Coordinates of C-alpha atoms and ligand atoms in Angstrom, one line a residue:
M1 CA 0.0 0.0 0.0
S2 CA 1.4 3.4 -0.9
I3 CA 1.3 6.6 1.2
P4 CA -0.6 9.4 -0.6
G5 CA 1.8 11.9 -2.1
R6 CA 4.8 9.6 -1.9
P7 CA 5.5 7.0 -4.6
A8 CA 6.0 3.4 -3.6
P9 CA 9.8 2.6 -3.6
D10 CA 9.4 0.6 -6.8
A11 CA 7.0 2.7 -8.7
P12 CA 8.2 4.7 -11.7
P13 CA 8.6 8.4 -11.0
P14 CA 5.3 10.1 -11.7
T15 CA 6.4 12.7 -14.2
G16 CA 8.8 11.2 -16.8
A17 CA 12.2 12.9 -16.5
P18 CA 14.0 12.8 -13.1
A19 CA 14.0 16.1 -11.3
S20 CA 17.6 16.1 -10.1
P21 CA 20.9 14.7 -11.3
R22 CA 20.9 12.3 -8.3
D23 CA 17.8 10.7 -9.7
H24 CA 19.9 9.2 -12.4
L25 CA 22.0 7.2 -9.9
L26 CA 21.0 3.7 -9.2
T27 CA 20.3 3.9 -5.5
A28 CA 17.8 2.6 -3.0
G29 CA 15.3 5.2 -4.1
T30 CA 15.5 4.9 -7.9
T31 CA 15.0 1.2 -8.5
G32 CA 11.6 1.9 -10.2
Q33 CA 13.4 4.2 -12.6
Y34 CA 16.0 1.6 -13.2
R35 CA 13.5 -1.1 -14.1
Q36 CA 11.6 1.2 -16.4
V37 CA 14.6 2.5 -18.3
L38 CA 16.1 -1.0 -18.8
A39 CA 12.8 -2.4 -19.8
E40 CA 12.5 0.3 -22.4
G41 CA 16.0 -0.5 -23.7
I42 CA 15.3 -4.2 -23.8
A43 CA 12.1 -3.6 -25.7
R44 CA 13.9 -1.7 -28.4
V45 CA 16.6 -4.3 -28.8
S46 CA 14.0 -7.0 -28.9
T47 CA 12.1 -5.3 -31.6
R48 CA 15.4 -4.9 -33.6
I49 CA 16.5 -8.5 -33.1
A50 CA 13.1 -9.8 -34.1
G51 CA 12.7 -7.6 -37.1
T52 CA 16.2 -7.8 -38.6
E53 CA 15.8 -9.0 -42.2
R54 CA 19.5 -8.8 -43.1
P55 CA 22.7 -8.9 -41.1
F56 CA 23.7 -5.4 -42.2
S57 CA 22.1 -2.4 -43.7
G58 CA 25.1 -1.9 -46.0
V59 CA 25.7 1.7 -44.8
T60 CA 29.1 3.2 -45.5
P61 CA 31.1 5.2 -43.0
A62 CA 30.6 8.3 -45.2
A63 CA 26.9 8.0 -45.1
L64 CA 26.6 7.3 -41.4
A65 CA 29.2 9.8 -40.1
P66 CA 27.1 13.0 -40.5
T67 CA 24.3 11.5 -38.4
V68 CA 26.7 10.8 -35.6
A69 CA 28.5 14.1 -36.0
A70 CA 25.2 16.0 -35.9
V71 CA 24.5 14.9 -32.3
D72 CA 25.2 17.8 -29.9
L73 CA 26.8 16.0 -26.9
D74 CA 26.5 19.2 -24.8
R75 CA 22.7 19.3 -25.1
P76 CA 21.2 16.2 -23.5
L77 CA 17.8 15.1 -24.6
G78 CA 16.8 14.6 -21.0
D79 CA 14.5 11.8 -22.0
V80 CA 15.0 8.0 -22.4
T81 CA 12.6 7.6 -25.2
A82 CA 14.1 10.4 -27.2
A83 CA 17.6 9.1 -26.6
L84 CA 16.5 5.6 -27.8
D85 CA 14.9 7.1 -30.9
E86 CA 18.2 8.9 -31.6
L87 CA 20.1 5.6 -31.0
E88 CA 18.0 4.0 -33.7
D89 CA 19.5 6.5 -36.1
V90 CA 23.1 6.5 -35.0
Y91 CA 23.5 2.8 -34.2
L92 CA 20.7 0.3 -34.0
R93 CA 19.4 0.6 -37.6
D94 CA 22.8 0.1 -39.2
A95 CA 24.5 -2.2 -36.7
V96 CA 25.9 -5.5 -37.8
Y97 CA 23.7 -8.3 -36.3
F98 CA 25.5 -11.5 -35.5
H99 CA 22.3 -13.4 -34.6
H100 CA 21.3 -13.2 -38.3
P101 CA 21.9 -16.6 -40.0
R102 CA 23.6 -15.0 -42.9
Y103 CA 26.2 -13.2 -41.0
L104 CA 29.1 -15.5 -41.8
A105 CA 32.2 -13.2 -41.5
H106 CA 34.2 -13.2 -38.3
L107 CA 34.4 -15.1 -35.0
N108 CA 31.4 -13.2 -33.6
C109 CA 28.7 -15.4 -32.0
P110 CA 25.1 -15.0 -31.3
V111 CA 24.9 -14.7 -27.5
V112 CA 23.1 -16.9 -25.0
I113 CA 20.4 -15.2 -22.9
P114 CA 21.7 -16.4 -19.5
A115 CA 24.9 -14.5 -20.2
L116 CA 22.9 -11.4 -21.0
L117 CA 21.3 -11.7 -17.6
G118 CA 24.8 -11.9 -16.1
E119 CA 25.8 -8.8 -18.1
A120 CA 22.8 -6.9 -16.6
V121 CA 23.6 -8.0 -13.1
L122 CA 27.3 -7.4 -13.2
S123 CA 27.1 -3.9 -14.6
A124 CA 24.4 -2.9 -12.1
V125 CA 26.3 -4.2 -9.0
N126 CA 29.5 -3.0 -10.7
S127 CA 31.9 -5.1 -8.7
S128 CA 35.5 -4.7 -9.6
L129 CA 37.6 -7.8 -9.6
D130 CA 40.9 -6.3 -8.8
T131 CA 40.6 -6.9 -5.1
W132 CA 38.5 -8.9 -2.6
D133 CA 37.4 -5.6 -1.0
Q134 CA 35.8 -4.5 -4.2
S135 CA 34.2 -7.8 -5.2
A136 CA 33.9 -10.4 -2.4
G137 CA 31.9 -13.3 -3.9
G138 CA 32.8 -12.1 -7.4
T139 CA 36.4 -13.1 -6.8
L140 CA 35.4 -16.5 -5.6
I141 CA 33.1 -17.1 -8.6
E142 CA 35.9 -16.1 -11.0
R143 CA 38.3 -18.5 -9.2
R144 CA 35.8 -21.3 -9.4
L145 CA 35.4 -20.8 -13.2
I146 CA 39.2 -20.6 -13.6
D147 CA 39.5 -23.9 -11.7
W148 CA 36.6 -25.4 -13.8
T149 CA 38.3 -24.4 -17.1
A150 CA 41.7 -25.6 -15.9
Q151 CA 40.2 -28.9 -15.0
R152 CA 38.5 -29.3 -18.4
I153 CA 41.9 -28.6 -20.0
G154 CA 43.6 -31.0 -17.6
L155 CA 46.2 -28.6 -16.3
G156 CA 46.7 -30.3 -12.9
P157 CA 46.4 -29.4 -9.3
A158 CA 48.7 -26.3 -9.3
A159 CA 46.8 -24.6 -12.1
D160 CA 45.5 -21.1 -11.9
G161 CA 44.6 -18.2 -14.2
V162 CA 42.6 -15.0 -14.5
F163 CA 39.9 -13.6 -16.7
T164 CA 41.1 -11.1 -19.4
S165 CA 39.6 -8.8 -21.9
G166 CA 40.2 -11.1 -24.9
G167 CA 42.6 -13.5 -26.6
T168 CA 45.0 -10.6 -27.5
Q169 CA 45.5 -9.8 -23.8
S170 CA 45.7 -13.5 -22.8
N171 CA 48.4 -14.1 -25.4
L172 CA 50.3 -11.0 -24.2
H173 CA 50.0 -12.1 -20.6
A174 CA 51.2 -15.6 -21.5
L175 CA 54.2 -14.3 -23.3
L176 CA 55.0 -11.9 -20.5
L177 CA 55.2 -14.9 -18.1
A178 CA 57.3 -16.7 -20.7
R179 CA 59.7 -13.8 -21.0
E180 CA 60.0 -13.5 -17.2
E181 CA 60.5 -17.3 -16.8
A182 CA 63.3 -17.1 -19.4
C183 CA 64.9 -14.2 -17.6
A184 CA 64.6 -16.0 -14.3
H185 CA 66.4 -19.1 -15.6
A186 CA 69.0 -17.3 -17.7
T187 CA 72.7 -17.1 -16.8
V188 CA 73.1 -13.8 -18.7
A189 CA 71.9 -10.3 -17.8
R190 CA 68.3 -9.4 -18.9
R191 CA 69.4 -6.7 -21.3
D192 CA 71.7 -9.2 -23.0
L193 CA 69.1 -11.9 -23.1
L194 CA 66.1 -9.8 -24.4
P195 CA 67.4 -9.4 -28.0
R196 CA 68.1 -13.1 -28.2
L197 CA 64.6 -14.3 -27.1
R198 CA 62.5 -16.0 -29.7
V199 CA 58.8 -17.1 -29.9
L200 CA 57.9 -19.9 -32.3
A201 CA 54.4 -19.9 -33.8
S202 CA 53.0 -21.3 -37.0
A203 CA 52.6 -19.2 -40.0
A204 CA 48.8 -19.5 -39.5
G205 CA 49.0 -18.3 -35.9
H206 CA 47.3 -15.1 -34.7
F207 CA 48.9 -11.7 -35.3
S208 CA 48.5 -10.8 -31.6
V209 CA 51.6 -12.9 -31.0
Q210 CA 53.6 -10.4 -33.0
K211 CA 52.0 -7.5 -31.2
A212 CA 52.8 -9.0 -27.8
A213 CA 56.4 -9.6 -28.8
A214 CA 56.7 -5.9 -29.8
L215 CA 55.0 -4.8 -26.5
L216 CA 57.4 -7.0 -24.5
G217 CA 60.4 -5.3 -26.0
L218 CA 61.6 -8.3 -28.0
D219 CA 63.6 -8.0 -31.1
D220 CA 61.8 -7.1 -34.4
D221 CA 62.5 -10.6 -35.7
A222 CA 61.6 -12.4 -32.4
V223 CA 58.6 -14.3 -33.8
L224 CA 59.7 -17.2 -36.0
A225 CA 57.1 -18.6 -38.3
V226 CA 57.1 -22.4 -38.2
P227 CA 55.9 -23.9 -41.5
T228 CA 52.6 -25.7 -41.7
D229 CA 51.3 -28.7 -43.6
A230 CA 48.6 -28.7 -46.2
Q231 CA 45.9 -28.6 -43.5
R232 CA 47.6 -25.4 -42.1
R233 CA 48.8 -27.2 -39.0
M234 CA 52.3 -26.6 -37.5
C235 CA 54.7 -29.3 -38.6
P236 CA 56.3 -30.8 -35.5
D237 CA 59.5 -31.7 -37.4
A238 CA 59.8 -28.2 -38.8
L239 CA 59.4 -27.0 -35.2
A240 CA 62.2 -29.3 -34.0
A241 CA 64.4 -28.0 -36.8
E242 CA 63.7 -24.3 -35.8
L243 CA 64.4 -25.1 -32.2
A244 CA 67.7 -26.7 -33.2
R245 CA 68.6 -23.7 -35.4
C246 CA 67.9 -21.4 -32.4
Q247 CA 70.3 -23.4 -30.3
R248 CA 73.0 -23.3 -33.1
D249 CA 72.6 -19.5 -33.4
G250 CA 72.8 -18.8 -29.7
L251 CA 69.1 -17.8 -29.5
T252 CA 66.8 -18.6 -26.6
P253 CA 63.3 -19.8 -27.5
M254 CA 61.2 -18.5 -24.7
A255 CA 57.9 -20.1 -25.9
V256 CA 56.3 -22.1 -28.6
V257 CA 52.8 -20.9 -29.4
A258 CA 50.6 -23.7 -30.7
T259 CA 47.2 -22.7 -32.0
A260 CA 44.1 -24.8 -31.3
G261 CA 41.8 -23.4 -34.0
T262 CA 43.6 -21.0 -36.3
T263 CA 41.5 -17.9 -37.1
D264 CA 41.4 -18.5 -40.8
F265 CA 41.4 -22.3 -41.1
G266 CA 40.3 -23.5 -37.7
S267 CA 43.2 -25.9 -37.9
I268 CA 44.5 -27.4 -34.7
D269 CA 48.2 -27.9 -34.4
P270 CA 49.3 -31.4 -33.4
L271 CA 49.5 -30.6 -29.7
D272 CA 50.8 -33.9 -28.4
A273 CA 53.7 -33.9 -30.9
I274 CA 54.5 -30.2 -30.3
A275 CA 54.4 -30.7 -26.5
A276 CA 56.9 -33.5 -26.9
R277 CA 59.3 -31.3 -28.9
C278 CA 58.9 -28.5 -26.3
A279 CA 59.6 -30.9 -23.4
A280 CA 62.7 -32.2 -25.2
A281 CA 64.0 -28.7 -25.7
G282 CA 62.9 -27.4 -22.3
V283 CA 60.7 -24.6 -23.9
R284 CA 57.4 -23.4 -22.5
L285 CA 54.3 -24.3 -24.5
H286 CA 51.5 -21.8 -24.8
V287 CA 48.3 -23.0 -26.6
D288 CA 46.2 -20.3 -28.2
A289 CA 42.7 -21.9 -28.0
A290 CA 40.9 -18.6 -28.4
Y291 CA 38.7 -20.2 -31.1
G292 CA 39.0 -23.9 -30.4
C293 CA 38.2 -23.7 -26.6
G294 CA 34.6 -24.5 -27.3
L295 CA 35.7 -28.1 -27.9
L296 CA 36.3 -28.3 -24.1
V297 CA 32.6 -28.6 -23.7
S298 CA 31.8 -30.5 -26.9
P299 CA 30.0 -33.8 -26.2
T300 CA 31.6 -35.4 -29.3
R301 CA 34.7 -33.6 -30.3
R302 CA 36.8 -33.0 -27.1
P303 CA 39.5 -35.5 -28.4
L304 CA 40.4 -32.9 -31.1
L305 CA 42.2 -31.0 -28.2
A306 CA 44.2 -34.0 -27.1
G307 CA 47.6 -32.8 -25.8
I308 CA 46.3 -29.4 -24.6
E309 CA 46.8 -30.7 -21.1
H310 CA 50.6 -30.5 -21.6
A311 CA 50.5 -26.7 -22.1
D312 CA 52.2 -24.3 -19.7
S313 CA 49.5 -21.8 -20.5
V314 CA 46.3 -21.6 -22.5
T315 CA 44.2 -18.8 -24.0
V316 CA 40.5 -19.3 -24.1
D317 CA 37.9 -16.9 -25.5
Y318 CA 34.5 -17.6 -24.1
H319 CA 33.3 -14.8 -26.3
K320 CA 33.9 -16.9 -29.3
S321 CA 32.9 -20.5 -29.0
F322 CA 31.1 -20.3 -25.7
F323 CA 28.5 -17.9 -27.1
Q324 CA 29.3 -15.2 -24.5
P325 CA 29.0 -11.5 -25.1
V326 CA 32.2 -9.5 -25.5
S327 CA 34.3 -9.5 -23.3
S328 CA 34.8 -12.9 -21.8
S329 CA 38.2 -14.5 -22.0
A330 CA 40.8 -16.1 -19.7
L331 CA 44.4 -17.1 -19.4
L332 CA 45.1 -20.4 -17.7
V333 CA 48.5 -21.6 -16.4
R334 CA 49.7 -25.0 -15.3
D335 CA 51.8 -23.5 -12.5
G336 CA 49.9 -20.8 -10.7
L337 CA 53.2 -19.4 -9.3
A338 CA 54.1 -18.2 -12.7
L339 CA 51.4 -15.5 -12.3
R340 CA 53.6 -13.8 -9.7
H341 CA 55.4 -12.1 -12.6
A342 CA 52.4 -9.7 -12.8
T343 CA 52.3 -9.0 -9.1
Y344 CA 53.0 -5.5 -8.0
H345 CA 51.9 -4.1 -4.7
A346 CA 50.3 -0.7 -4.0
D347 CA 49.8 0.5 -0.5
Y348 CA 46.3 1.8 -1.3
L349 CA 45.1 -1.3 -3.0
N350 CA 46.8 -4.6 -2.4
P351 CA 49.6 -4.1 0.1
A352 CA 52.0 -7.0 0.5
P353 CA 50.6 -9.2 3.4
V354 CA 52.5 -8.5 6.6
A355 CA 52.0 -12.0 8.1
S356 CA 51.4 -15.3 6.3
G357 CA 47.8 -16.3 6.6
D358 CA 47.0 -12.6 6.2
A359 CA 46.7 -12.7 2.4
L360 CA 43.4 -11.8 0.8
P361 CA 42.5 -13.2 -2.6
N362 CA 43.3 -10.1 -4.7
Q363 CA 43.0 -11.0 -8.4
V364 CA 45.0 -7.8 -9.3
D365 CA 48.1 -9.7 -8.2
K366 CA 47.6 -12.0 -11.2
S367 CA 46.1 -9.6 -13.8
L368 CA 47.5 -7.0 -16.3
Q369 CA 44.5 -4.9 -15.5
T370 CA 43.5 -3.1 -12.3
T371 CA 39.8 -2.1 -12.4
R372 CA 38.3 -5.1 -14.1
R373 CA 34.8 -6.2 -15.0
F374 CA 33.1 -9.2 -13.4
D375 CA 32.8 -10.9 -16.8
A376 CA 33.0 -14.3 -15.2
L377 CA 29.4 -13.9 -14.0
K378 CA 28.1 -14.3 -17.6
L379 CA 29.8 -17.7 -17.8
W380 CA 28.6 -18.6 -14.3
L381 CA 25.0 -18.0 -15.1
T382 CA 25.4 -19.7 -18.4
L383 CA 26.7 -22.9 -16.7
R384 CA 24.1 -22.7 -14.0
I385 CA 21.1 -22.1 -16.3
M386 CA 21.9 -24.0 -19.5
G387 CA 25.0 -26.0 -18.7
A388 CA 28.2 -26.9 -20.4
D389 CA 26.8 -29.7 -22.5
A390 CA 24.2 -27.4 -24.1
L391 CA 27.0 -24.9 -25.0
G392 CA 29.0 -27.8 -26.5
Q393 CA 26.1 -28.9 -28.5
L394 CA 25.7 -25.5 -30.0
F395 CA 29.3 -25.5 -31.1
D396 CA 29.0 -29.0 -32.4
E397 CA 26.1 -27.9 -34.6
V398 CA 28.0 -25.1 -36.2
I399 CA 30.9 -27.5 -36.9
D400 CA 28.5 -29.9 -38.6
T401 CA 27.1 -27.1 -40.7
A402 CA 30.7 -26.1 -41.7
E403 CA 31.4 -29.7 -42.8
A404 CA 28.3 -29.6 -45.0
A405 CA 29.2 -26.2 -46.3
W406 CA 32.7 -27.5 -47.3
R407 CA 31.1 -30.4 -49.1
L408 CA 28.8 -28.1 -51.0
L409 CA 31.7 -25.8 -52.0
A410 CA 34.1 -28.7 -52.8
D411 CA 31.4 -30.2 -55.2
D412 CA 30.7 -26.9 -56.9
T413 CA 33.0 -26.3 -59.9
R414 CA 32.6 -22.5 -59.6
F415 CA 34.7 -22.5 -56.4
E416 CA 38.0 -23.7 -55.0
V417 CA 38.2 -24.6 -51.3
V418 CA 41.5 -24.5 -49.3
T419 CA 41.1 -27.1 -46.5
R420 CA 38.4 -29.3 -45.1
P421 CA 37.4 -27.7 -41.8
T422 CA 38.1 -29.1 -38.4
L423 CA 36.1 -26.3 -36.7
S424 CA 33.7 -23.9 -38.4
T425 CA 35.5 -21.9 -41.0
V426 CA 35.6 -22.5 -44.8
V427 CA 38.2 -20.6 -46.9
F428 CA 37.3 -20.6 -50.6
R429 CA 37.2 -18.4 -53.7
Y430 CA 35.3 -18.0 -56.9
L431 CA 37.4 -19.2 -59.8
P432 CA 36.8 -17.6 -63.2
T433 CA 37.7 -19.9 -66.0
G434 CA 39.9 -19.4 -69.1
P435 CA 41.7 -16.1 -69.6
A436 CA 39.5 -14.5 -66.9
A437 CA 41.3 -16.6 -64.3
A438 CA 43.7 -13.7 -64.0
L439 CA 40.9 -11.7 -62.5
A440 CA 40.3 -14.1 -59.6
D441 CA 41.8 -11.8 -56.9
D442 CA 39.9 -8.7 -58.0
A443 CA 36.7 -10.7 -58.6
N444 CA 36.7 -12.1 -55.1
R445 CA 37.6 -8.8 -53.5
H446 CA 34.7 -7.2 -55.4
A447 CA 32.2 -9.9 -54.5
R448 CA 32.9 -9.5 -50.8
R449 CA 32.5 -5.8 -51.0
A450 CA 29.3 -5.9 -53.1
L451 CA 27.8 -8.5 -50.9
A452 CA 28.4 -6.4 -47.8
A453 CA 27.0 -3.3 -49.5
S454 CA 23.8 -5.2 -50.3
G455 CA 23.6 -6.2 -46.6
L456 CA 22.1 -9.5 -47.6
A457 CA 25.0 -11.4 -46.1
V458 CA 28.4 -10.7 -44.7
V459 CA 31.5 -12.9 -45.4
A460 CA 35.1 -12.3 -44.6
G461 CA 38.2 -12.1 -46.8
T462 CA 41.7 -13.3 -46.3
K463 CA 44.9 -14.0 -48.3
V464 CA 46.2 -17.5 -49.0
D465 CA 49.7 -17.7 -50.5
G466 CA 49.3 -14.1 -51.7
H467 CA 45.9 -14.6 -53.3
Q468 CA 42.5 -13.1 -52.3
Y469 CA 40.1 -15.7 -50.8
L470 CA 36.8 -15.5 -49.0
K471 CA 36.0 -17.0 -45.7
L472 CA 32.9 -18.2 -44.0
T473 CA 33.0 -18.3 -40.2
L474 CA 30.1 -20.2 -38.9
L475 CA 29.2 -19.6 -35.2
N476 CA 25.5 -19.4 -35.5
P477 CA 23.6 -22.7 -34.9
Q478 CA 20.7 -21.2 -36.8
T479 CA 22.7 -20.9 -40.0
T480 CA 21.7 -23.8 -42.3
V481 CA 23.5 -25.2 -45.3
D482 CA 20.7 -23.7 -47.4
D483 CA 21.8 -20.3 -46.0
V484 CA 25.3 -21.1 -47.1
A485 CA 24.2 -22.2 -50.5
H486 CA 22.2 -19.0 -51.0
V487 CA 25.2 -16.8 -49.8
V488 CA 27.7 -18.5 -52.1
D489 CA 25.3 -18.1 -55.0
L490 CA 25.2 -14.4 -54.3
V491 CA 29.0 -14.4 -54.1
A492 CA 29.3 -16.1 -57.5
G493 CA 26.7 -13.7 -59.0
H494 CA 28.7 -10.6 -58.0
A495 CA 32.0 -12.2 -59.0
R496 CA 30.6 -13.3 -62.4
R497 CA 29.2 -9.9 -63.2
Y498 CA 32.5 -8.3 -62.3
V499 CA 34.4 -10.6 -64.6
R500 CA 32.0 -10.1 -67.4
E501 CA 32.2 -6.3 -67.1
R502 CA 36.0 -6.2 -66.8
S503 CA 36.4 -8.6 -69.7
A504 CA 34.0 -6.5 -71.9
A505 CA 35.9 -3.3 -70.9
G506 CA 39.2 -5.0 -71.5
A507 CA 38.2 -6.3 -75.0
T508 CA 37.6 -2.7 -76.2
A509 CA 40.2 -0.7 -74.2
C510 CA 43.0 -2.6 -72.4
P511 CA 43.1 -6.3 -73.0
V512 CA 43.5 -8.5 -69.9
G513 CA 46.7 -10.5 -69.4
Ligands
PLP601 C1 40.3 -14.1 -32.0 C2 41.7 -14.7 -31.8 C3 42.6 -14.1 -31.0 C4 42.4 -12.7 -30.4 O1 41.4 -12.7 -29.5 P1 40.6 -11.3 -29.1 O2 39.6 -11.8 -28.2 O3 40.0 -10.8 -30.4 O4 41.5 -10.4 -28.6 C5 43.8 -14.7 -30.7 N1 44.0 -15.9 -31.2 C6 43.2 -16.6 -32.0 C7 43.5 -17.9 -32.6 C8 41.9 -16.0 -32.3 O5 41.1 -16.6 -33.2

């Protein structure tokens, strides 16, 4: 029952806009406002998601920029509905929608609803995971999920880890630990060792390895590309040869980075054989499973990760194959003590414990970040509501579709396919015949751009051996092989038209070839 003249604590404010700036803060007195505003936002997004007919509007930066530039940020609208109307124009209408079955470009997934619930809770409570005194249970939840993931990998009883912002940060963190371990075990001074440190990764590994090497002050040539086989997997014998060469040349390999799911091909390096080479040479093994980590929960394909349990560190991106919203990622390590290399104490935040037994679980001691989102909550609610098997089933479904898509493309003479997928990407290209074959690179580049401009579907592009290819990345269980067939027909149509026009122009003006 409400008192006349005073709103019930949960009732929306009677007259639309809040009267004072404080009414915008989420406090004991504004929960009604909070519910109302979020419900309105959720209603907008729901309408968009339900009504999206194509993954992208095809808008260009030049066409959209004036709309964004015209917003006067110093003149607030003062009204939620008006701001959401404006948001339709500056963002929602032209956003790229990953839930659409014909979005086939990058490693972006449709997100599971339990994780969105987690997202809403974690941002409202706004815990910060750097210290126990800013998070309490949040720290314990993150630690349970780290233990759960390490157990799925098989890293053993001393394992530990920390959530990160993404695979890029996880790889940087892993290589920081590798550099520090190399320095700790070296017989020469750090400044003499640094230019000699080497990281070995396959030619199909992720570019964040290079970026990390640069950030860590390593030599420009620190990352050595180990050759791959026809399936784009690192060759263990080539790795052994590179390790031997490093030894001959007085170089110190500080880590081998194996990839469990390369970004372009989804190829999984032979982890057992690579681990054996690393053990023989006494080199740390980091496994970048940013993409392939979904296999950890797959009911049928977990064996594809065999050997990952030998890793010293592992990158997992839950925001790829665990269907979590960005960001959700982690670095796991076999020996939790290695994380001490990121430990720095600040008197105001995480002072060094004065007595043993005095230590609080402060995750900042293990992280590259200080203030840090409680992203782990999304995975927690996902596991508690739908469960790991259900996630794994979703990943299995997209891998099945990729297999069917590969078969479709391999049987279609208009196209060439590079490898049979292990995960859920298919790299292919349209192949013009006869003299027009010389136009293949341009035709595929054009087809991708024209398709994106139409908004009917989005595919990615990549280079293979210097040539332009196209890539389908399947992460949406709702994408069917019929969707794929339709999209590749569109690709072929754009490419064919391009070739015809270029050839016609060439016949009259400048002959091709
Ligand atoms: C996506 C990806 C990364 C980078 O992860 P982000 O979360 O985008 O920072 C690293 N390695 C591989 C193999 C990836 O596919």
